[in-house]
GROMACS .gro file of C-alpha atoms in nm:
model
  306
    1MET     CA    1  -0.513  14.052   3.484
    2THR     CA    2  -0.906  13.971   3.524
    3ALA     CA    3  -1.093  13.688   3.671
    4VAL     CA    4  -1.031  13.327   3.627
    5GLY     CA    5  -1.206  13.163   3.308
    6GLU     CA    6  -1.103  13.160   2.905
    7THR     CA    7  -1.497  13.199   2.851
    8ALA     CA    8  -1.779  13.141   3.035
    9SER     CA    9  -1.772  12.739   2.932
   10GLY     CA   10  -1.388  12.689   2.931
   11THR     CA   11  -1.360  12.601   2.555
   12ALA     CA   12  -1.230  12.877   2.400
   13SER     CA   13  -1.018  12.717   2.121
   14VAL     CA   14  -0.665  12.848   1.995
   15PRO     CA   15  -0.481  12.703   1.658
   16VAL     CA   16  -0.185  12.433   1.693
   17VAL     CA   17   0.052  12.497   1.440
   18SER     CA   18   0.422  12.231   1.394
   19CYS     CA   19   0.732  12.390   1.506
   20LEU     CA   20   0.998  12.124   1.355
   21GLY     CA   21   0.755  11.837   1.471
   22VAL     CA   22   0.641  12.000   1.822
   23PRO     CA   23   0.279  12.087   1.829
   24VAL     CA   24   0.285  12.467   1.941
   25SER     CA   25  -0.090  12.633   2.124
   26ALA     CA   26  -0.095  12.974   1.965
   27HIS     CA   27  -0.195  13.116   2.309
   28THR     CA   28  -0.162  13.498   2.442
   29ARG     CA   29   0.039  13.542   2.705
   30GLU     CA   30  -0.327  13.584   2.947
   31GLY     CA   31  -0.473  13.297   2.746
   32ALA     CA   32  -0.189  13.103   2.849
   33ALA     CA   33  -0.262  13.146   3.180
   34ARG     CA   34  -0.621  13.072   3.170
   35ARG     CA   35  -0.537  12.784   3.061
   36VAL     CA   36  -0.316  12.631   3.326
   37VAL     CA   37  -0.549  12.830   3.612
   38HIS     CA   38  -0.918  12.678   3.467
   39ARG     CA   39  -0.676  12.284   3.419
   40ALA     CA   40  -0.582  12.327   3.755
   41LEU     CA   41  -0.928  12.405   3.866
   42ARG     CA   42  -1.059  12.103   3.680
   43THR     CA   43  -0.824  11.881   3.758
   44ARG     CA   44  -0.859  11.943   4.144
   45GLU     CA   45  -1.206  11.899   4.082
   46ALA     CA   46  -1.152  11.547   3.925
   47ARG     CA   47  -0.937  11.452   4.214
   48GLU     CA   48  -1.175  11.552   4.460
   49ALA     CA   49  -1.453  11.352   4.338
   50HIS     CA   50  -1.257  11.057   4.280
   51ARG     CA   51  -1.104  11.068   4.639
   52ASN     CA   52  -1.478  11.114   4.782
   53ALA     CA   53  -1.630  10.813   4.560
   54GLU     CA   54  -1.390  10.582   4.733
   55THR     CA   55  -1.347  10.400   4.436
   56GLY     CA   56  -1.089  10.169   4.308
   57ALA     CA   57  -1.066  10.314   3.975
   58ALA     CA   58  -0.736  10.473   3.934
   59ALA     CA   59  -0.705  10.881   4.024
   60PRO     CA   60  -0.761  11.113   3.716
   61ALA     CA   61  -0.448  11.204   3.475
   62GLY     CA   62  -0.219  11.489   3.556
   63SER     CA   63  -0.150  11.730   3.263
   64ASP     CA   64   0.197  11.858   3.161
   65VAL     CA   65   0.265  12.190   3.016
   66HIS     CA   66   0.643  12.285   2.843
   67LEU     CA   67   0.755  12.656   2.778
   68CYS     CA   68   0.931  12.587   2.445
   69ASN     CA   69   1.219  12.796   2.259
   70ALA     CA   70   1.399  12.802   1.985
   71TYR     CA   71   1.665  12.585   2.252
   72THR     CA   72   1.444  12.378   2.347
   73LEU     CA   73   1.281  12.244   1.967
   74ALA     CA   74   1.660  12.184   1.827
   75LEU     CA   75   1.716  11.962   2.129
   76GLY     CA   76   1.406  11.747   2.002
   77ASP     CA   77   1.528  11.829   1.661
   78ARG     CA   78   1.819  11.595   1.779
   79ASP     CA   79   1.662  11.383   2.034
   80PRO     CA   80   1.360  11.146   1.983
   81ALA     CA   81   1.299  11.128   2.337
   82LEU     CA   82   1.275  11.480   2.404
   83LEU     CA   83   1.066  11.493   2.078
   84ARG     CA   84   0.822  11.220   2.186
   85THR     CA   85   0.761  11.385   2.555
   86LEU     CA   86   0.620  11.734   2.374
   87ARG     CA   87   0.464  11.580   2.138
   88SER     CA   88   0.237  11.377   2.414
   89ALA     CA   89   0.224  11.694   2.641
   90PHE     CA   90  -0.097  11.860   2.724
   91LEU     CA   91   0.057  12.176   2.579
   92ASN     CA   92   0.289  12.325   2.402
   93LEU     CA   93   0.406  12.697   2.460
   94ALA     CA   94   0.574  12.966   2.209
   95ASP     CA   95   0.845  13.097   2.492
   96GLY     CA   96   1.099  13.240   2.246
   97GLN     CA   97   0.993  13.548   2.040
   98PRO     CA   98   1.226  13.346   1.766
   99VAL     CA   99   0.981  13.018   1.746
  100VAL     CA  100   0.679  13.312   1.732
  101TRP     CA  101   0.839  13.417   1.382
  102ALA     CA  102   0.894  13.081   1.238
  103ASN     CA  103   0.553  12.965   1.368
  104GLN     CA  104   0.426  13.341   1.168
  105LEU     CA  105   0.680  13.245   0.810
  106LEU     CA  106   0.571  12.858   0.857
  107HIS     CA  107   0.176  12.933   0.881
  108ARG     CA  108   0.112  13.267   0.724
  109GLY     CA  109  -0.259  13.103   0.672
  110THR     CA  110  -0.327  13.126   1.034
  111ALA     CA  111  -0.412  13.416   1.315
  112LEU     CA  112  -0.084  13.344   1.513
  113PRO     CA  113   0.021  13.624   1.852
  114ARG     CA  114   0.263  13.858   1.741
  115ARG     CA  115   0.421  13.806   2.131
  116ARG     CA  116   0.576  13.491   2.315
  117VAL     CA  117   0.452  13.371   2.634
  118TYR     CA  118   0.738  13.428   2.839
  119GLY     CA  119   0.786  13.134   3.107
  120PRO     CA  120   0.834  13.415   3.436
  121ASP     CA  121   0.512  13.584   3.299
  122LEU     CA  122   0.324  13.267   3.281
  123MET     CA  123   0.413  13.186   3.673
  124LEU     CA  124   0.359  13.515   3.789
  125ASP     CA  125   0.038  13.539   3.538
  126VAL     CA  126  -0.076  13.197   3.699
  127PHE     CA  127  -0.010  13.310   4.057
  128SER     CA  128  -0.212  13.633   4.047
  129MET     CA  129  -0.509  13.454   3.867
  130SER     CA  130  -0.505  13.200   4.130
  131GLN     CA  131  -0.585  13.399   4.452
  132GLY     CA  132  -0.880  13.320   4.574
  133THR     CA  133  -0.886  12.963   4.429
  134GLY     CA  134  -0.729  12.796   4.668
  135LEU     CA  135  -0.477  12.646   4.441
  136ARG     CA  136  -0.241  12.463   4.569
  137HIS     CA  137   0.123  12.560   4.411
  138TYR     CA  138   0.494  12.333   4.449
  139LEU     CA  139   0.825  12.477   4.355
  140LEU     CA  140   1.004  12.178   4.220
  141GLY     CA  141   1.386  12.263   4.161
  142SER     CA  142   1.701  12.474   4.169
  143THR     CA  143   1.890  12.539   4.463
  144PRO     CA  144   1.770  12.635   4.836
  145GLU     CA  145   1.859  12.968   4.822
  146VAL     CA  146   1.708  13.049   4.543
  147LEU     CA  147   1.349  12.871   4.633
  148ALA     CA  148   1.393  13.069   4.962
  149ALA     CA  149   1.410  13.423   4.785
  150LEU     CA  150   1.156  13.291   4.500
  151GLN     CA  151   0.900  13.210   4.779
  152ARG     CA  152   0.955  13.527   4.949
  153GLU     CA  153   0.910  13.767   4.621
  154LEU     CA  154   0.623  13.528   4.568
  155ARG     CA  155   0.481  13.594   4.908
  156ARG     CA  156   0.502  13.942   4.888
  157ARG     CA  157   0.349  14.006   4.550
  158PHE     CA  158   0.078  13.776   4.603
  159PRO     CA  159  -0.028  13.726   4.985
  160ARG     CA  160  -0.313  13.514   4.877
  161ALA     CA  161  -0.175  13.299   4.702
  162VAL     CA  162  -0.084  12.927   4.838
  163LEU     CA  163   0.244  12.805   4.818
  164ALA     CA  164   0.241  12.446   4.931
  165GLY     CA  165   0.532  12.322   4.945
  166SER     CA  166   0.926  12.277   4.783
  167CYS     CA  167   1.172  12.054   4.714
  168SER     CA  168   1.532  12.159   4.582
  169PRO     CA  169   1.665  11.794   4.426
  170PRO     CA  170   2.033  11.750   4.468
  171PHE     CA  171   2.266  11.838   4.073
  172ARG     CA  172   2.273  11.444   4.016
  173SER     CA  173   2.039  11.178   3.857
  174LEU     CA  174   1.853  11.059   4.136
  175THR     CA  175   1.767  10.671   4.208
  176ALA     CA  176   1.388  10.550   4.184
  177GLN     CA  177   1.366  10.561   4.548
  178GLU     CA  178   1.425  10.953   4.562
  179LEU     CA  179   1.222  11.002   4.232
  180ARG     CA  180   0.904  10.831   4.411
  181ASP     CA  181   0.981  11.021   4.699
  182GLN     CA  182   0.974  11.353   4.554
  183GLU     CA  183   0.601  11.210   4.401
  184GLU     CA  184   0.482  11.133   4.742
  185ASP     CA  185   0.592  11.503   4.896
  186ILE     CA  186   0.454  11.658   4.602
  187ARG     CA  187   0.115  11.397   4.693
  188ALA     CA  188   0.140  11.470   5.096
  189HIS     CA  189   0.120  11.875   5.027
  190ARG     CA  190  -0.175  11.838   4.778
  191ALA     CA  191  -0.084  12.026   4.521
  192ASP     CA  192  -0.244  12.106   4.225
  193ILE     CA  193   0.002  12.305   4.004
  194VAL     CA  194   0.383  12.214   4.025
  195TRP     CA  195   0.621  12.428   3.848
  196VAL     CA  196   0.974  12.224   3.768
  197GLY     CA  197   1.270  12.447   3.717
  198LEU     CA  198   1.536  12.176   3.657
  199GLY     CA  199   1.692  12.317   3.303
  200THR     CA  200   1.619  12.178   2.968
  201PRO     CA  201   1.549  11.873   2.845
  202LEU     CA  202   1.547  11.753   3.241
  203GLN     CA  203   1.277  11.926   3.320
  204ASP     CA  204   1.057  11.858   3.048
  205HIS     CA  205   1.070  11.462   3.105
  206ARG     CA  206   1.057  11.509   3.484
  207ALA     CA  207   0.679  11.746   3.409
  208ALA     CA  208   0.537  11.450   3.192
  209GLU     CA  209   0.673  11.185   3.458
  210LEU     CA  210   0.496  11.351   3.770
  211SER     CA  211   0.200  11.415   3.511
  212ALA     CA  212   0.178  11.117   3.447
  213ALA     CA  213   0.192  10.959   3.838
  214LEU     CA  214  -0.024  11.247   3.978
  215PRO     CA  215  -0.335  11.444   3.911
  216VAL     CA  216  -0.166  11.767   3.900
  217VAL     CA  217  -0.088  12.051   3.623
  218THR     CA  218   0.258  12.021   3.573
  219VAL     CA  219   0.506  12.325   3.447
  220ALA     CA  220   0.817  12.309   3.295
  221VAL     CA  221   0.905  12.662   3.343
  222GLY     CA  222   1.309  12.706   3.267
  223ALA     CA  223   1.485  12.949   3.470
  224ALA     CA  224   1.206  13.181   3.567
  225PHE     CA  225   1.269  13.075   3.940
  226ASP     CA  226   1.629  13.232   3.911
  227PHE     CA  227   1.480  13.557   3.722
  228ILE     CA  228   1.121  13.595   3.960
  229ALA     CA  229   1.383  13.527   4.275
  230GLY     CA  230   1.626  13.787   4.144
  231SER     CA  231   1.967  13.586   4.132
  232LYS     CA  232   1.966  13.605   3.783
  233ARG     CA  233   1.938  13.917   3.550
  234GLN     CA  234   1.678  13.972   3.300
  235ALA     CA  235   1.731  14.091   2.920
  236PRO     CA  236   1.646  14.451   2.877
  237SER     CA  237   1.273  14.423   2.734
  238TRP     CA  238   1.388  14.561   2.392
  239MET     CA  239   1.624  14.263   2.375
  240GLN     CA  240   1.355  14.036   2.443
  241GLN     CA  241   1.084  14.174   2.195
  242GLY     CA  242   1.365  14.195   1.916
  243GLY     CA  243   1.408  13.805   1.977
  244LEU     CA  244   1.805  13.889   2.130
  245GLU     CA  245   1.774  13.713   2.490
  246TRP     CA  246   1.988  13.445   2.429
  247LEU     CA  247   2.275  13.735   2.358
  248PHE     CA  248   2.185  13.835   2.680
  249ARG     CA  249   2.237  13.556   2.868
  250LEU     CA  250   2.531  13.463   2.670
  251GLY     CA  251   2.693  13.774   2.773
  252CYS     CA  252   2.587  13.699   3.125
  253GLU     CA  253   2.690  13.304   3.139
  254PRO     CA  254   2.942  13.286   2.824
  255ARG     CA  255   3.125  12.959   2.927
  256ARG     CA  256   2.773  12.777   3.047
  257LEU     CA  257   2.571  12.869   2.755
  258TRP     CA  258   2.790  12.902   2.446
  259ARG     CA  259   2.741  12.576   2.309
  260ARG     CA  260   2.421  12.563   2.376
  261TYR     CA  261   2.322  12.926   2.161
  262LEU     CA  262   2.581  12.821   1.883
  263PHE     CA  263   2.460  12.483   1.766
  264GLY     CA  264   2.135  12.498   1.917
  265ASN     CA  265   2.030  12.800   1.708
  266ALA     CA  266   2.189  12.666   1.410
  267ARG     CA  267   2.005  12.401   1.420
  268PHE     CA  268   1.680  12.601   1.500
  269VAL     CA  269   1.714  12.747   1.186
  270GLY     CA  270   1.819  12.473   0.968
  271GLY     CA  271   1.496  12.321   1.063
  272VAL     CA  272   1.285  12.600   1.039
  273VAL     CA  273   1.435  12.607   0.668
  274ARG     CA  274   1.393  12.240   0.617
  275GLN     CA  275   1.007  12.229   0.720
  276ALA     CA  276   0.950  12.620   0.489
  277ALA     CA  277   1.104  12.399   0.225
  278LEU     CA  278   0.795  12.100   0.235
  279ARG     CA  279   0.579  12.317   0.264
  280PRO     CA  280   0.309  12.264  -0.060
  281ALA     CA  281   0.326  12.525  -0.358
  282PRO     CA  282   0.005  12.732  -0.325
  283ARG     CA  283  -0.315  12.625  -0.519
  284THR     CA  284  -0.395  12.810  -0.779
  285SER     CA  285  -0.765  12.697  -0.769
  286ALA     CA  286  -1.016  12.719  -0.490
  287PRO     CA  287  -0.848  12.611  -0.143
  288PRO     CA  288  -1.089  12.308   0.012
  289ALA     CA  289  -1.314  12.317   0.262
  290ARG     CA  290  -1.042  12.251   0.509
  291PRO     CA  291  -0.699  12.332   0.490
  292PRO     CA  292  -0.423  12.103   0.365
  293ASP     CA  293  -0.184  12.004   0.693
  294VAL     CA  294   0.193  12.121   0.634
  295GLY     CA  295   0.518  11.974   0.802
  296THR     CA  296   0.389  11.742   1.055
  297GLY     CA  297   0.009  11.778   1.007
  298LEU     CA  298  -0.070  12.001   1.247
  299THR     CA  299  -0.113  12.291   1.087
  300GLY     CA  300  -0.516  12.353   1.082
  301ARG     CA  301  -0.560  12.135   1.405
  302ARG     CA  302  -0.712  12.354   1.744
  303GLU     CA  303  -0.653  12.324   2.115
  304LYS     CA  304  -0.995  12.264   2.248
  305ALA     CA  305  -0.978  12.398   2.627
  306ARG     CA  306  -1.089  12.072   2.868
   0.00000   0.00000   0.00000
């Protein structure tokens, strides 16, 4: 990976397109990692400036990043709360290759990447880019054993990255006090980037809550903890590139995942077909100066790095 920074000014823009009502930023793998690192650096600067100013003003807000695969979008298609969370997010990325293909189908007039932004790749790339920047990483989720293995692997690969802390919450609904304690632990460790691996949709809601409560960048990163730690096998690259990772994971964990993929995939495909059917008919006259909106009105919108 190359040095930190999207452009000299950090103002590169990418298309943002709608997929099942969710605005998805069409970043490349490297562009997504740069976006996260750049945002974390800006947030840290704002947090430090606020602390040094010693004013009564509210601390700067955080930013939430979500890795969206077909299952995530299918859940959002039937869960209004998750859809609201994703629609109000700072950044949504196409984690699944089928999402990439759906966006190419639905938004043929927009230049879009051909490859997804895979959660484990994003995490590794951000750790690599953040070395030497002082950015502090916090790991939230999974079991103590997986977290220990994950931290060993990250320290081995990125010795100059800063692992500030970690937390393995219990596998149940947390009390209000436990949630506050979790936030205070993140604050006490002066985290800049919080990696949230709690499973969809819990991780998406928690990432949004934490970014609203703390001046940090949160990334809902799915099964990246298990894959990087080596506690779960990843699909071969040819299956990932062919959009068949779900089939590999189903074969590995059929009892846990059969319902997710049977109903989730069907709902995702149905949602894409429904959105495609709502596309306006092609114009025969000269196109207007601004492209017409599609679906939920997000085609043509562009994300501006802040």
